[in-house]
């Protein structure tokens, strides 16, 4: 089914470092005649920088450096952008005093990266003769829940607002350049969608407008059967079903935001992941169309594994809930959790190690309570595709030796392995499960 709506083009931070190619893509899509909506991420490194400021709210030199960097990476800002810079300077000034007590203030600061890049990009497009206007997603009414730091889009209320806000711009022949990554919470504050969230903004906007497709344009990341840097004979994947893409996003190292598939599936909108480099490789994500089920190997690293030995058993009711609640309250993003009779294990990003230790410490120490082991460096390697678990058990069980934990489902099997074995495991799985299958 093809839709009559516009083409939605989302540009990642790295892609924006090649403005000439971005302009070329927008122009080509406009040539299709159905209108174009652009969704912009922050420029490369900017969200990391703002997140660093939030991690060290007392660091005044860091704040000054951040502001200088924001200025230098958005040269040639139109007037509206200058206002955003001044606002960012004021926000930075408030961080030391009001953050983290005022959690949404952090989201507001993070959102400035996208506000700056959207106005910057709209300026570049106008300069190239394309009538573009910057649109801020919170003003547009992209509505989210109140889970600051990693909120979810409320598709129903957003749909109405997105249509009402963008359709008049499209009808007048202009290109709205919408900020990715954040929306407006139920309390009317800025709420970000979690790292890599601009993909999710783009698919939600595409669903609301019944887009003919949503293109996620990356600089040189494409969807392969494995990371080509680790596995030289990995191949690009041309077609994925929504379900396969969801599995990949769940385990893939940030190629797609995990929540970004659902809005597209719901509205039946196709997603195209396009790489500006890599010869313009594309992967199309859509409904099942009879193509052969895919196989892919993903890996996420480096990660930290914490084992919590629990006297009364890792599977005791309530233990896992207590762990996940404590981690959520500490703002720790849990990569995976598994339990055994005596142990509960959690995997987190290295940057969250200290908060994980602090959050779980109260569960240890007292007689009869748990004991927390020193965290170990690990990778989370997953094999994805229907029937893959059976194949691993039949043909690649030796690879499981030395795994710290394994979680299997009908469409994927993921394993936590010591970091130093990552490359061998990824290659071994690719050889046995992907290549040999032909
Ligand atoms: N700028 C945000 C991030 O880096 C959102 C995105 O890039 O999609 O996480
Ligand atoms: Mg980014």
CSV table of C-alpha atoms and ligand atoms in Angstrom, one decimal:
chain,number,residue,atom,x,y,z
A,1,UNK,CA,0.0,0.0,0.0
A,2,UNK,CA,1.5,3.4,-0.9
A,3,UNK,CA,0.2,6.5,0.8
A,4,UNK,CA,-0.3,9.9,-0.6
A,5,UNK,CA,1.3,11.8,2.3
A,6,UNK,CA,4.7,13.5,2.1
A,7,UNK,CA,8.1,11.9,2.3
A,8,UNK,CA,9.6,12.3,5.8
A,9,UNK,CA,13.4,12.6,5.7
A,10,UNK,CA,15.2,12.3,9.0
A,11,UNK,CA,18.9,13.3,9.1
A,12,UNK,CA,21.2,12.1,11.9
A,13,UNK,CA,23.9,14.2,13.4
A,14,UNK,CA,26.7,12.7,11.4
A,15,UNK,CA,24.7,13.1,8.1
A,16,UNK,CA,24.3,16.8,8.9
A,17,UNK,CA,28.1,17.1,8.6
A,18,UNK,CA,27.6,16.7,4.9
A,19,UNK,CA,25.2,19.6,4.2
A,20,UNK,CA,25.6,19.4,0.4
A,21,UNK,CA,24.4,15.8,0.3
A,22,UNK,CA,21.6,16.6,2.7
A,23,UNK,CA,20.4,19.4,0.4
A,24,UNK,CA,20.7,17.0,-2.6
A,25,UNK,CA,18.5,14.4,-0.8
A,26,UNK,CA,15.8,17.0,0.1
A,27,UNK,CA,15.8,18.2,-3.5
A,28,UNK,CA,15.5,14.7,-4.9
A,29,UNK,CA,12.6,13.9,-2.5
A,30,UNK,CA,10.8,17.2,-3.4
A,31,UNK,CA,11.0,16.1,-7.0
A,32,UNK,CA,8.6,13.3,-6.2
A,33,UNK,CA,5.9,16.0,-5.8
A,34,UNK,CA,4.3,14.9,-2.6
A,35,UNK,CA,5.9,17.3,-0.2
A,36,UNK,CA,8.8,16.8,2.2
A,37,UNK,CA,9.0,17.0,5.9
A,38,UNK,CA,12.5,17.1,7.4
A,39,UNK,CA,13.3,15.9,10.9
A,40,UNK,CA,16.7,17.0,12.3
A,41,UNK,CA,18.9,15.5,15.0
A,42,UNK,CA,21.4,17.6,16.8
A,43,UNK,CA,24.7,18.0,15.1
A,44,UNK,CA,27.3,15.3,15.8
A,45,UNK,CA,28.6,15.2,19.4
A,46,UNK,CA,26.3,18.0,20.6
A,47,UNK,CA,23.9,15.8,22.6
A,48,UNK,CA,26.9,14.0,24.2
A,49,UNK,CA,28.3,17.3,25.2
A,50,UNK,CA,25.0,18.5,26.8
A,51,UNK,CA,24.6,15.2,28.6
A,52,UNK,CA,28.1,15.7,30.0
A,53,UNK,CA,27.1,19.0,31.4
A,54,UNK,CA,24.2,17.3,33.1
A,55,UNK,CA,26.5,14.6,34.5
A,56,UNK,CA,28.6,17.3,36.1
A,57,UNK,CA,26.3,20.2,36.9
A,58,UNK,CA,28.9,21.9,39.1
A,59,UNK,CA,31.5,22.1,36.4
A,60,UNK,CA,31.6,25.8,35.3
A,61,UNK,CA,34.6,25.5,32.8
A,62,UNK,CA,32.8,22.6,31.1
A,63,UNK,CA,29.6,24.8,30.7
A,64,UNK,CA,31.7,27.6,29.1
A,65,UNK,CA,33.3,25.1,26.8
A,66,UNK,CA,29.9,23.7,25.8
A,67,UNK,CA,28.6,27.1,24.9
A,68,UNK,CA,31.6,27.9,22.8
A,69,UNK,CA,31.3,24.6,21.0
A,70,UNK,CA,27.5,25.2,20.3
A,71,UNK,CA,28.4,28.5,18.7
A,72,UNK,CA,31.2,27.1,16.6
A,73,UNK,CA,29.2,24.1,15.3
A,74,UNK,CA,26.3,26.3,14.1
A,75,UNK,CA,28.0,29.0,12.2
A,76,UNK,CA,25.8,31.1,10.0
A,77,UNK,CA,22.7,30.7,12.2
A,78,UNK,CA,19.7,32.7,11.1
A,79,UNK,CA,18.3,35.2,13.6
A,80,UNK,CA,15.9,32.7,15.2
A,81,UNK,CA,18.9,30.5,16.0
A,82,UNK,CA,20.7,33.3,17.7
A,83,UNK,CA,17.7,33.5,20.1
A,84,UNK,CA,18.2,29.7,20.8
A,85,UNK,CA,21.9,30.3,21.6
A,86,UNK,CA,21.0,33.1,24.0
A,87,UNK,CA,18.4,30.8,25.6
A,88,UNK,CA,20.9,28.0,25.9
A,89,UNK,CA,23.3,30.3,27.6
A,90,UNK,CA,20.7,31.1,30.2
A,91,UNK,CA,19.7,27.5,30.7
A,92,UNK,CA,23.3,26.5,31.2
A,93,UNK,CA,23.4,29.2,34.0
A,94,UNK,CA,20.4,27.5,35.7
A,95,UNK,CA,21.8,24.0,35.6
A,96,UNK,CA,24.2,24.3,38.6
A,97,UNK,CA,21.4,25.7,40.8
A,98,UNK,CA,18.3,23.8,39.8
A,99,UNK,CA,19.5,20.4,38.3
A,100,UNK,CA,19.0,17.5,39.1
A,101,UNK,CA,16.3,18.7,41.5
A,102,UNK,CA,14.3,19.9,38.5
A,103,UNK,CA,14.7,16.9,36.2
A,104,UNK,CA,12.8,18.3,33.2
A,105,UNK,CA,15.2,21.2,33.1
A,106,UNK,CA,17.8,18.6,31.9
A,107,UNK,CA,15.5,17.5,29.1
A,108,UNK,CA,15.1,21.2,28.2
A,109,UNK,CA,18.8,21.7,28.0
A,110,UNK,CA,19.2,18.5,25.9
A,111,UNK,CA,16.6,19.7,23.5
A,112,UNK,CA,18.6,22.8,22.6
A,113,UNK,CA,20.9,20.7,20.3
A,114,UNK,CA,18.0,19.9,18.0
A,115,UNK,CA,16.5,23.5,18.2
A,116,UNK,CA,19.9,24.8,17.0
A,117,UNK,CA,20.4,22.3,14.3
A,118,UNK,CA,16.8,22.6,12.9
A,119,UNK,CA,17.2,26.4,12.5
A,120,UNK,CA,20.7,26.0,11.1
A,121,UNK,CA,19.5,23.4,8.6
A,122,UNK,CA,16.4,25.4,7.6
A,123,UNK,CA,18.8,28.3,6.9
A,124,UNK,CA,21.1,26.1,4.8
A,125,UNK,CA,18.1,24.8,2.8
A,126,UNK,CA,16.8,28.3,2.1
A,127,UNK,CA,20.2,29.3,1.1
A,128,UNK,CA,20.1,26.5,-1.5
A,129,UNK,CA,16.7,27.9,-2.8
A,130,UNK,CA,14.5,25.4,-0.8
A,131,UNK,CA,11.7,27.3,1.1
A,132,UNK,CA,12.3,25.7,4.6
A,133,UNK,CA,10.9,26.7,8.0
A,134,UNK,CA,12.1,25.4,11.4
A,135,UNK,CA,9.4,23.9,13.6
A,136,UNK,CA,9.9,23.0,17.3
A,137,UNK,CA,8.3,19.7,18.2
A,138,UNK,CA,7.0,20.9,21.6
A,139,UNK,CA,5.3,23.9,20.1
A,140,UNK,CA,4.0,21.7,17.3
A,141,UNK,CA,2.4,19.5,20.0
A,142,UNK,CA,4.2,16.2,19.6
A,143,UNK,CA,2.9,14.9,22.9
A,144,UNK,CA,4.8,12.6,25.3
A,145,UNK,CA,4.3,11.0,28.7
A,146,UNK,CA,6.2,12.4,31.7
A,147,UNK,CA,9.1,9.9,31.7
A,148,UNK,CA,11.8,12.5,31.4
A,149,UNK,CA,15.0,11.3,29.9
A,150,UNK,CA,13.3,8.5,28.0
A,151,UNK,CA,9.7,9.4,27.3
A,152,UNK,CA,7.2,7.8,24.9
A,153,UNK,CA,5.2,9.6,22.2
A,154,UNK,CA,1.4,9.7,22.7
A,155,UNK,CA,0.4,9.0,19.1
A,156,UNK,CA,-3.3,9.8,19.4
A,157,UNK,CA,-3.0,13.4,20.6
A,158,UNK,CA,0.1,14.0,18.6
A,159,UNK,CA,-1.5,13.0,15.4
A,160,UNK,CA,-4.0,15.8,15.5
A,161,UNK,CA,-1.5,18.5,16.4
A,162,UNK,CA,1.1,17.3,13.8
A,163,UNK,CA,-1.5,17.4,11.0
A,164,UNK,CA,-2.8,20.8,12.0
A,165,UNK,CA,0.7,22.2,12.3
A,166,UNK,CA,2.4,20.8,9.3
A,167,UNK,CA,-0.2,20.4,6.6
A,168,UNK,CA,-0.6,24.2,6.0
A,169,UNK,CA,3.1,24.5,5.6
A,170,UNK,CA,3.2,21.6,3.2
A,171,UNK,CA,0.2,23.0,1.3
A,172,UNK,CA,2.0,26.2,0.8
A,173,UNK,CA,4.9,24.3,-0.9
A,174,UNK,CA,7.3,24.8,2.0
A,175,UNK,CA,9.5,22.2,3.8
A,176,UNK,CA,9.0,22.1,7.6
A,177,UNK,CA,12.3,21.2,9.4
A,178,UNK,CA,11.1,19.7,12.6
A,179,UNK,CA,13.3,19.1,15.7
A,180,UNK,CA,13.8,15.4,16.5
A,181,UNK,CA,14.4,13.8,19.9
A,182,UNK,CA,11.8,15.6,22.1
A,183,UNK,CA,8.2,16.6,22.6
A,184,UNK,CA,5.9,18.2,25.1
A,185,UNK,CA,5.0,16.2,28.3
A,186,UNK,CA,1.6,16.0,29.9
A,187,UNK,CA,2.8,18.8,32.3
A,188,UNK,CA,3.7,21.0,29.4
A,189,UNK,CA,7.4,20.6,29.8
A,190,UNK,CA,10.1,19.5,27.4
A,191,UNK,CA,10.6,15.7,27.5
A,192,UNK,CA,13.3,13.9,25.5
A,193,UNK,CA,12.7,10.5,23.9
A,194,UNK,CA,16.0,8.8,24.9
A,195,UNK,CA,19.2,8.7,23.0
A,196,UNK,CA,18.8,8.3,19.3
A,197,UNK,CA,15.2,9.4,19.6
A,198,UNK,CA,15.0,11.4,16.4
A,199,UNK,CA,14.2,8.2,14.5
A,200,UNK,CA,11.2,7.8,16.7
A,201,UNK,CA,10.1,11.4,16.2
A,202,UNK,CA,10.3,10.8,12.4
A,203,UNK,CA,8.2,7.7,12.4
A,204,UNK,CA,5.6,9.2,14.7
A,205,UNK,CA,5.4,12.3,12.4
A,206,UNK,CA,5.3,10.0,9.4
A,207,UNK,CA,2.5,7.9,10.9
A,208,UNK,CA,0.5,11.1,11.7
A,209,UNK,CA,0.8,12.4,8.1
A,210,UNK,CA,0.4,8.9,6.4
A,211,UNK,CA,3.7,9.5,4.8
A,212,UNK,CA,4.6,7.7,1.6
A,213,UNK,CA,7.7,6.6,3.5
A,214,UNK,CA,10.0,7.7,6.3
A,215,UNK,CA,13.7,7.8,5.4
A,216,UNK,CA,16.2,7.6,8.2
A,217,UNK,CA,19.3,9.1,6.6
A,218,UNK,CA,22.6,8.2,8.2
A,219,UNK,CA,26.1,9.1,7.2
A,220,UNK,CA,27.7,5.7,7.1
A,221,UNK,CA,25.8,3.4,9.3
A,222,UNK,CA,23.7,0.8,7.4
A,223,UNK,CA,22.0,-2.4,8.4
A,224,UNK,CA,24.2,-5.4,7.7
A,225,UNK,CA,24.1,-9.0,8.7
A,226,UNK,CA,26.8,-8.1,11.2
A,227,UNK,CA,29.1,-5.1,11.8
A,228,UNK,CA,31.3,-5.0,8.7
A,229,UNK,CA,34.2,-3.7,10.8
A,230,UNK,CA,34.2,-6.9,12.7
A,231,UNK,CA,33.0,-9.3,10.0
A,232,UNK,CA,34.5,-8.6,6.6
A,233,UNK,CA,32.0,-10.7,4.7
A,234,UNK,CA,28.9,-9.2,6.3
A,235,UNK,CA,26.2,-8.2,3.7
A,236,UNK,CA,23.7,-5.4,3.7
A,237,UNK,CA,20.2,-6.4,4.5
A,238,UNK,CA,17.7,-5.1,1.9
A,239,UNK,CA,14.4,-6.0,3.4
A,240,UNK,CA,13.1,-6.3,7.0
A,241,UNK,CA,9.7,-6.9,8.4
A,242,UNK,CA,8.7,-4.6,11.2
A,243,UNK,CA,9.1,-7.5,13.7
A,244,UNK,CA,12.6,-8.3,12.5
A,245,UNK,CA,13.5,-4.6,12.6
A,246,UNK,CA,12.3,-4.4,16.2
A,247,UNK,CA,14.5,-7.3,17.2
A,248,UNK,CA,17.4,-5.7,15.6
A,249,UNK,CA,16.8,-2.4,17.2
A,250,UNK,CA,16.5,-4.1,20.6
A,251,UNK,CA,19.9,-5.6,20.3
A,252,UNK,CA,21.6,-3.5,17.6
A,253,UNK,CA,24.0,-0.9,18.7
A,254,UNK,CA,21.9,2.2,18.1
A,255,UNK,CA,21.2,1.8,14.3
A,256,UNK,CA,17.5,2.3,15.1
A,257,UNK,CA,15.8,3.6,18.1
A,258,UNK,CA,13.9,0.6,19.6
A,259,UNK,CA,10.5,2.4,19.8
A,260,UNK,CA,10.7,3.9,16.3
A,261,UNK,CA,9.2,0.9,14.5
A,262,UNK,CA,5.9,0.8,16.3
A,263,UNK,CA,4.3,4.0,15.0
A,264,UNK,CA,5.2,3.0,11.4
A,265,UNK,CA,3.8,-0.5,11.8
A,266,UNK,CA,0.7,0.9,13.3
A,267,UNK,CA,0.1,3.2,10.4
A,268,UNK,CA,1.5,0.8,7.7
A,269,UNK,CA,4.2,3.3,6.7
A,270,UNK,CA,7.4,2.1,5.2
A,271,UNK,CA,10.7,3.0,6.7
A,272,UNK,CA,13.8,3.3,4.6
A,273,UNK,CA,17.2,3.4,6.3
A,274,UNK,CA,19.5,5.1,3.9
A,275,UNK,CA,23.3,5.5,4.2
A,276,UNK,CA,24.8,8.5,2.5
A,277,UNK,CA,28.1,6.7,2.4
A,278,UNK,CA,28.4,3.0,1.6
A,279,UNK,CA,27.2,3.6,-1.9
A,280,UNK,CA,23.8,4.7,-0.7
A,281,UNK,CA,22.8,1.3,0.8
A,282,UNK,CA,19.2,1.2,1.8
A,283,UNK,CA,17.2,-1.2,3.9
A,284,UNK,CA,13.4,-1.1,3.6
A,285,UNK,CA,11.3,-2.0,6.6
A,286,UNK,CA,7.7,-2.9,6.0
A,287,UNK,CA,5.0,-5.5,6.3
A,288,UNK,CA,5.9,-9.2,5.6
A,289,UNK,CA,6.1,-9.5,1.8
A,290,UNK,CA,7.3,-13.1,1.4
A,291,UNK,CA,11.0,-12.3,1.5
A,292,UNK,CA,13.2,-14.8,3.2
A,293,UNK,CA,13.4,-14.4,6.9
A,294,UNK,CA,16.6,-12.5,7.8
A,295,UNK,CA,19.5,-13.6,9.9
A,296,UNK,CA,21.7,-11.1,11.6
A,297,UNK,CA,24.3,-10.9,14.4
A,298,UNK,CA,24.5,-7.8,16.5
A,299,UNK,CA,26.8,-6.8,19.3
A,300,UNK,CA,26.7,-4.1,21.9
A,301,UNK,CA,29.9,-3.3,23.9
A,302,UNK,CA,31.5,-2.3,26.1
A,303,UNK,CA,29.0,-3.0,28.8
A,304,UNK,CA,29.3,-3.9,32.5
A,305,UNK,CA,27.9,-7.0,34.1
A,306,UNK,CA,27.0,-7.0,37.8
A,307,UNK,CA,26.2,-10.2,39.6
A,308,UNK,CA,24.1,-9.9,42.7
A,309,UNK,CA,24.2,-13.0,44.8
A,310,UNK,CA,21.0,-13.3,46.7
A,311,UNK,CA,20.9,-15.6,49.7
A,312,UNK,CA,17.3,-16.5,49.3
A,313,UNK,CA,17.6,-16.8,45.6
A,314,UNK,CA,17.6,-14.6,42.5
A,315,UNK,CA,14.3,-16.0,41.5
A,316,UNK,CA,12.6,-15.1,44.7
A,317,UNK,CA,9.5,-13.1,44.0
A,318,UNK,CA,10.0,-9.3,44.3
A,319,UNK,CA,13.8,-9.4,44.0
A,320,UNK,CA,13.9,-8.6,40.3
A,321,UNK,CA,11.3,-5.9,40.7
A,322,UNK,CA,13.3,-4.3,43.5
A,323,UNK,CA,16.4,-4.2,41.4
A,324,UNK,CA,14.6,-2.7,38.3
A,325,UNK,CA,12.8,-0.2,40.5
A,326,UNK,CA,16.0,0.9,42.2
A,327,UNK,CA,17.9,1.2,38.9
A,328,UNK,CA,15.0,3.2,37.3
A,329,UNK,CA,14.9,5.6,40.2
A,330,UNK,CA,18.6,6.1,39.7
A,331,UNK,CA,18.1,6.9,36.0
A,332,UNK,CA,20.0,3.8,35.0
A,333,UNK,CA,19.1,2.3,31.6
A,334,UNK,CA,19.0,-1.5,32.1
A,335,UNK,CA,20.5,-3.2,29.0
A,336,UNK,CA,19.4,-6.7,30.2
A,337,UNK,CA,18.7,-8.6,33.3
A,338,UNK,CA,18.7,-12.3,34.0
A,339,UNK,CA,18.2,-14.5,37.1
A,340,UNK,CA,19.2,-17.9,38.3
A,341,UNK,CA,18.5,-19.8,41.5
A,342,UNK,CA,21.2,-18.0,43.4
A,343,UNK,CA,22.0,-14.9,41.4
A,344,UNK,CA,20.5,-11.9,39.7
A,345,UNK,CA,22.6,-10.3,37.0
A,346,UNK,CA,22.2,-6.9,35.4
A,347,UNK,CA,24.0,-5.4,32.4
A,348,UNK,CA,24.4,-1.6,32.1
A,349,UNK,CA,26.4,0.9,30.1
A,350,UNK,CA,29.8,1.6,31.6
A,351,UNK,CA,28.8,5.2,32.3
A,352,UNK,CA,26.1,3.9,34.6
A,353,UNK,CA,28.4,1.7,36.7
A,354,UNK,CA,28.7,4.1,39.6
A,355,UNK,CA,25.0,4.8,39.8
A,356,UNK,CA,24.3,1.0,39.6
A,357,UNK,CA,26.6,0.3,42.5
A,358,UNK,CA,25.0,3.1,44.6
A,359,UNK,CA,21.5,1.9,43.6
A,360,UNK,CA,22.1,-1.7,44.5
A,361,UNK,CA,24.2,-1.2,47.6
A,362,UNK,CA,21.3,-1.1,50.0
A,363,UNK,CA,20.4,-4.6,48.9
A,364,UNK,CA,23.7,-6.0,50.1
A,365,UNK,CA,25.7,-6.2,53.3
A,366,UNK,CA,23.2,-7.1,56.0
A,367,UNK,CA,23.1,-10.8,57.1
A,368,UNK,CA,20.9,-12.8,54.7
A,369,UNK,CA,21.1,-10.0,52.1
A,370,UNK,CA,22.9,-10.1,48.8
A,371,UNK,CA,26.5,-9.7,47.8
A,372,UNK,CA,27.5,-7.6,44.8
A,373,UNK,CA,30.5,-8.8,42.8
A,374,UNK,CA,33.0,-6.6,41.1
A,375,UNK,CA,31.5,-5.6,37.7
A,376,UNK,CA,33.0,-7.4,34.6
A,377,UNK,CA,33.5,-6.0,31.1
A,378,UNK,CA,31.2,-7.8,28.7
A,379,UNK,CA,29.5,-7.6,25.3
A,380,UNK,CA,25.9,-8.4,24.6
A,381,UNK,CA,25.9,-10.5,21.4
A,382,UNK,CA,22.6,-11.5,19.8
A,383,UNK,CA,21.7,-13.7,16.8
A,384,UNK,CA,18.4,-12.6,15.3
A,385,UNK,CA,15.9,-14.4,13.0
A,386,UNK,CA,13.2,-17.0,13.1
A,387,UNK,CA,14.4,-20.3,14.4
A,388,UNK,CA,17.8,-19.0,15.3
A,389,UNK,CA,17.8,-20.4,18.9
A,390,UNK,CA,17.4,-24.0,17.6
A,391,UNK,CA,20.2,-23.4,15.2
A,392,UNK,CA,22.5,-22.1,17.9
A,393,UNK,CA,21.8,-25.1,20.1
A,394,UNK,CA,22.3,-27.5,17.2
A,395,UNK,CA,25.3,-26.0,15.4
A,396,UNK,CA,26.9,-23.4,17.6
A,397,UNK,CA,26.5,-24.6,21.1
A,398,UNK,CA,30.3,-24.5,21.7
A,399,UNK,CA,30.1,-20.7,21.4
A,400,UNK,CA,27.8,-20.6,24.4
A,401,UNK,CA,30.6,-22.0,26.6
A,402,UNK,CA,31.9,-19.3,28.8
A,403,UNK,CA,28.7,-17.2,28.3
A,404,UNK,CA,27.8,-15.3,31.5
A,405,UNK,CA,24.1,-15.5,30.6
A,406,UNK,CA,21.8,-16.4,27.8
A,407,UNK,CA,18.2,-15.2,27.0
A,408,UNK,CA,16.4,-16.9,24.2
A,409,UNK,CA,13.1,-16.2,22.4
A,410,UNK,CA,11.6,-17.7,19.2
A,411,UNK,CA,13.1,-14.8,17.1
A,412,UNK,CA,16.4,-14.1,18.9
A,413,UNK,CA,19.0,-15.5,21.2
A,414,UNK,CA,21.2,-13.1,23.1
A,415,UNK,CA,24.3,-13.8,25.2
A,416,UNK,CA,26.4,-11.9,27.6
A,417,UNK,CA,30.0,-12.8,27.0
A,418,UNK,CA,33.4,-11.6,28.3
A,419,UNK,CA,34.4,-8.6,26.3
A,420,UNK,CA,37.7,-10.2,25.0
A,421,UNK,CA,35.7,-12.9,23.3
A,422,UNK,CA,33.4,-10.6,21.4
A,423,UNK,CA,35.1,-10.6,18.0
A,424,UNK,CA,35.4,-14.4,17.9
A,425,UNK,CA,31.9,-15.0,19.0
A,426,UNK,CA,30.4,-12.5,16.5
A,427,UNK,CA,32.5,-14.1,13.7
A,428,UNK,CA,31.7,-17.6,14.7
A,429,UNK,CA,28.0,-17.0,14.8
A,430,UNK,CA,28.0,-15.2,11.5
A,431,UNK,CA,29.9,-18.0,9.9
A,432,UNK,CA,27.6,-20.7,11.2
A,433,UNK,CA,24.2,-19.0,11.2
A,434,UNK,CA,24.4,-16.5,8.4
A,435,UNK,CA,27.0,-17.4,5.8
A,436,UNK,CA,26.6,-21.2,5.8
A,437,UNK,CA,22.9,-20.7,5.3
A,438,UNK,CA,23.8,-19.0,1.9
B,1,LIG,N1,20.6,14.0,19.3
B,1,LIG,C1,19.9,12.9,20.0
B,1,LIG,C2,21.0,11.9,20.4
B,1,LIG,O1,22.1,12.1,20.0
B,1,LIG,C3,18.8,12.3,19.2
B,1,LIG,C4,19.3,11.6,18.0
B,1,LIG,O2,20.4,11.8,17.5
B,1,LIG,O3,18.5,10.9,17.4
B,1,LIG,O4,20.7,11.0,21.1
B,2,LIG,MG1,22.4,12.7,17.8
